[in-house]
Amino acid sequence: MLSFAFKNNAVELILNYLDTFKTKDSRLTFEALKYLSSLLCHKKFALEFIRKGGLLKMLKIPRPSISATGVSLCLYYIAYAEDAMEKVCLMSKSVLATLVT
């Protein structure tokens, strides 16, 4: 599944679906987040997602919403990967403040 995701550029596809202002469909965003959470179990994918600014896009999802539930699931899997959390901790203070509030 992971090689298929990288080969077909799943990161970019997911990043497009995470923009709720563009898609105007919170259910689609939620489904993309569920798919994302299954991929974030893999350290390589988690690092690529963070490198491409995925965490910042996730933090822009409006709260409360059904999509925000998917964000919490994804954050759980990002926290599971030590290398990914190291990259998160190196982000700016404003991003970290948004993450914990």
Tab-separated table of C-alpha atoms in Angstrom:
chain	number	residue	atom	x	y	z
A	1	MET	CA	0.000	0.000	0.000
A	2	LEU	CA	2.844	2.391	0.811
A	3	SER	CA	4.612	1.972	-2.528
A	4	PHE	CA	1.289	2.523	-4.306
A	5	ALA	CA	0.758	5.740	-2.300
A	6	PHE	CA	4.182	7.121	-3.223
A	7	LYS	CA	3.964	6.007	-6.840
A	8	ASN	CA	0.604	7.724	-7.348
A	9	ASN	CA	1.492	10.847	-5.358
A	10	ALA	CA	-1.103	10.300	-2.619
A	11	VAL	CA	0.405	13.094	-0.503
A	12	GLU	CA	-0.566	15.745	-3.060
A	13	LEU	CA	-4.019	14.259	-3.502
A	14	ILE	CA	-4.624	14.264	0.252
A	15	LEU	CA	-3.302	17.815	0.585
A	16	ASN	CA	-5.850	18.937	-2.019
A	17	TYR	CA	-8.684	17.279	-0.113
A	18	LEU	CA	-7.571	18.848	3.172
A	19	ASP	CA	-8.418	22.312	1.884
A	20	THR	CA	-12.032	22.496	3.115
A	21	PHE	CA	-12.453	25.998	1.712
A	22	LYS	CA	-11.659	24.683	-1.754
A	23	THR	CA	-13.564	21.389	-1.605
A	24	LYS	CA	-16.504	22.730	0.458
A	25	ASP	CA	-17.172	19.147	1.554
A	26	SER	CA	-16.248	18.300	5.141
A	27	ARG	CA	-17.218	14.648	4.615
A	28	LEU	CA	-14.703	14.337	1.763
A	29	THR	CA	-12.054	15.934	3.960
A	30	PHE	CA	-12.902	13.503	6.761
A	31	GLU	CA	-12.555	10.506	4.410
A	32	ALA	CA	-9.202	11.840	3.182
A	33	LEU	CA	-8.067	12.155	6.807
A	34	LYS	CA	-9.079	8.556	7.508
A	35	TYR	CA	-7.023	7.435	4.503
A	36	LEU	CA	-4.175	9.641	5.669
A	37	SER	CA	-4.244	8.113	9.143
A	38	SER	CA	-3.753	4.650	7.661
A	39	LEU	CA	-0.691	5.909	5.783
A	40	LEU	CA	0.774	7.827	8.726
A	41	CYS	CA	1.509	4.498	10.430
A	42	HIS	CA	4.527	4.396	8.124
A	43	LYS	CA	7.400	6.594	9.247
A	44	LYS	CA	8.516	7.402	5.691
A	45	PHE	CA	5.065	8.648	4.732
A	46	ALA	CA	4.674	10.646	7.947
A	47	LEU	CA	7.970	12.433	7.307
A	48	GLU	CA	7.014	13.198	3.701
A	49	PHE	CA	3.612	14.506	4.773
A	50	ILE	CA	5.180	16.878	7.300
A	51	ARG	CA	7.880	17.948	4.832
A	52	LYS	CA	5.222	18.973	2.296
A	53	GLY	CA	3.373	21.113	4.841
A	54	GLY	CA	0.600	18.680	5.620
A	55	LEU	CA	0.545	19.437	9.319
A	56	LEU	CA	-0.007	23.120	8.622
A	57	LYS	CA	-2.918	22.276	6.307
A	58	MET	CA	-4.429	20.002	8.935
A	59	LEU	CA	-4.273	22.770	11.520
A	60	LYS	CA	-6.329	25.024	9.215
A	61	ILE	CA	-9.308	22.651	9.289
A	62	PRO	CA	-12.168	24.388	11.137
A	63	ARG	CA	-13.109	23.249	14.627
A	64	PRO	CA	-15.517	21.858	15.659
A	65	SER	CA	-16.377	19.779	12.614
A	66	ILE	CA	-16.459	16.167	11.544
A	67	SER	CA	-13.147	16.786	9.787
A	68	ALA	CA	-11.561	17.903	13.054
A	69	THR	CA	-12.222	14.406	14.398
A	70	GLY	CA	-10.066	13.038	11.586
A	71	VAL	CA	-7.348	15.558	12.440
A	72	SER	CA	-7.114	14.186	15.982
A	73	LEU	CA	-6.722	10.663	14.604
A	74	CYS	CA	-3.915	11.806	12.286
A	75	LEU	CA	-2.166	13.666	15.095
A	76	TYR	CA	-2.196	10.451	17.116
A	77	TYR	CA	-0.353	8.590	14.351
A	78	ILE	CA	2.100	11.433	13.809
A	79	ALA	CA	2.885	11.368	17.526
A	80	TYR	CA	3.524	7.631	17.227
A	81	ALA	CA	6.454	8.224	14.850
A	82	GLU	CA	9.455	9.547	16.765
A	83	ASP	CA	11.219	11.014	13.715
A	84	ALA	CA	8.040	12.783	12.634
A	85	MET	CA	7.600	14.291	16.098
A	86	GLU	CA	11.175	15.529	15.972
A	87	LYS	CA	10.331	17.446	12.766
A	88	VAL	CA	7.156	18.805	14.376
A	89	CYS	CA	9.101	20.036	17.408
A	90	LEU	CA	11.457	21.945	15.104
A	91	MET	CA	8.582	23.997	13.671
A	92	SER	CA	7.972	27.596	14.655
A	93	LYS	CA	6.527	28.512	18.032
A	94	SER	CA	3.309	29.789	16.470
A	95	VAL	CA	2.680	26.434	14.780
A	96	LEU	CA	3.360	24.582	18.017
A	97	ALA	CA	1.045	26.917	19.908
A	98	THR	CA	-1.731	26.251	17.381
A	99	LEU	CA	-1.076	22.525	17.647
A	100	VAL	CA	-1.532	22.359	21.412
A	101	THR	CA	-4.544	24.675	21.679
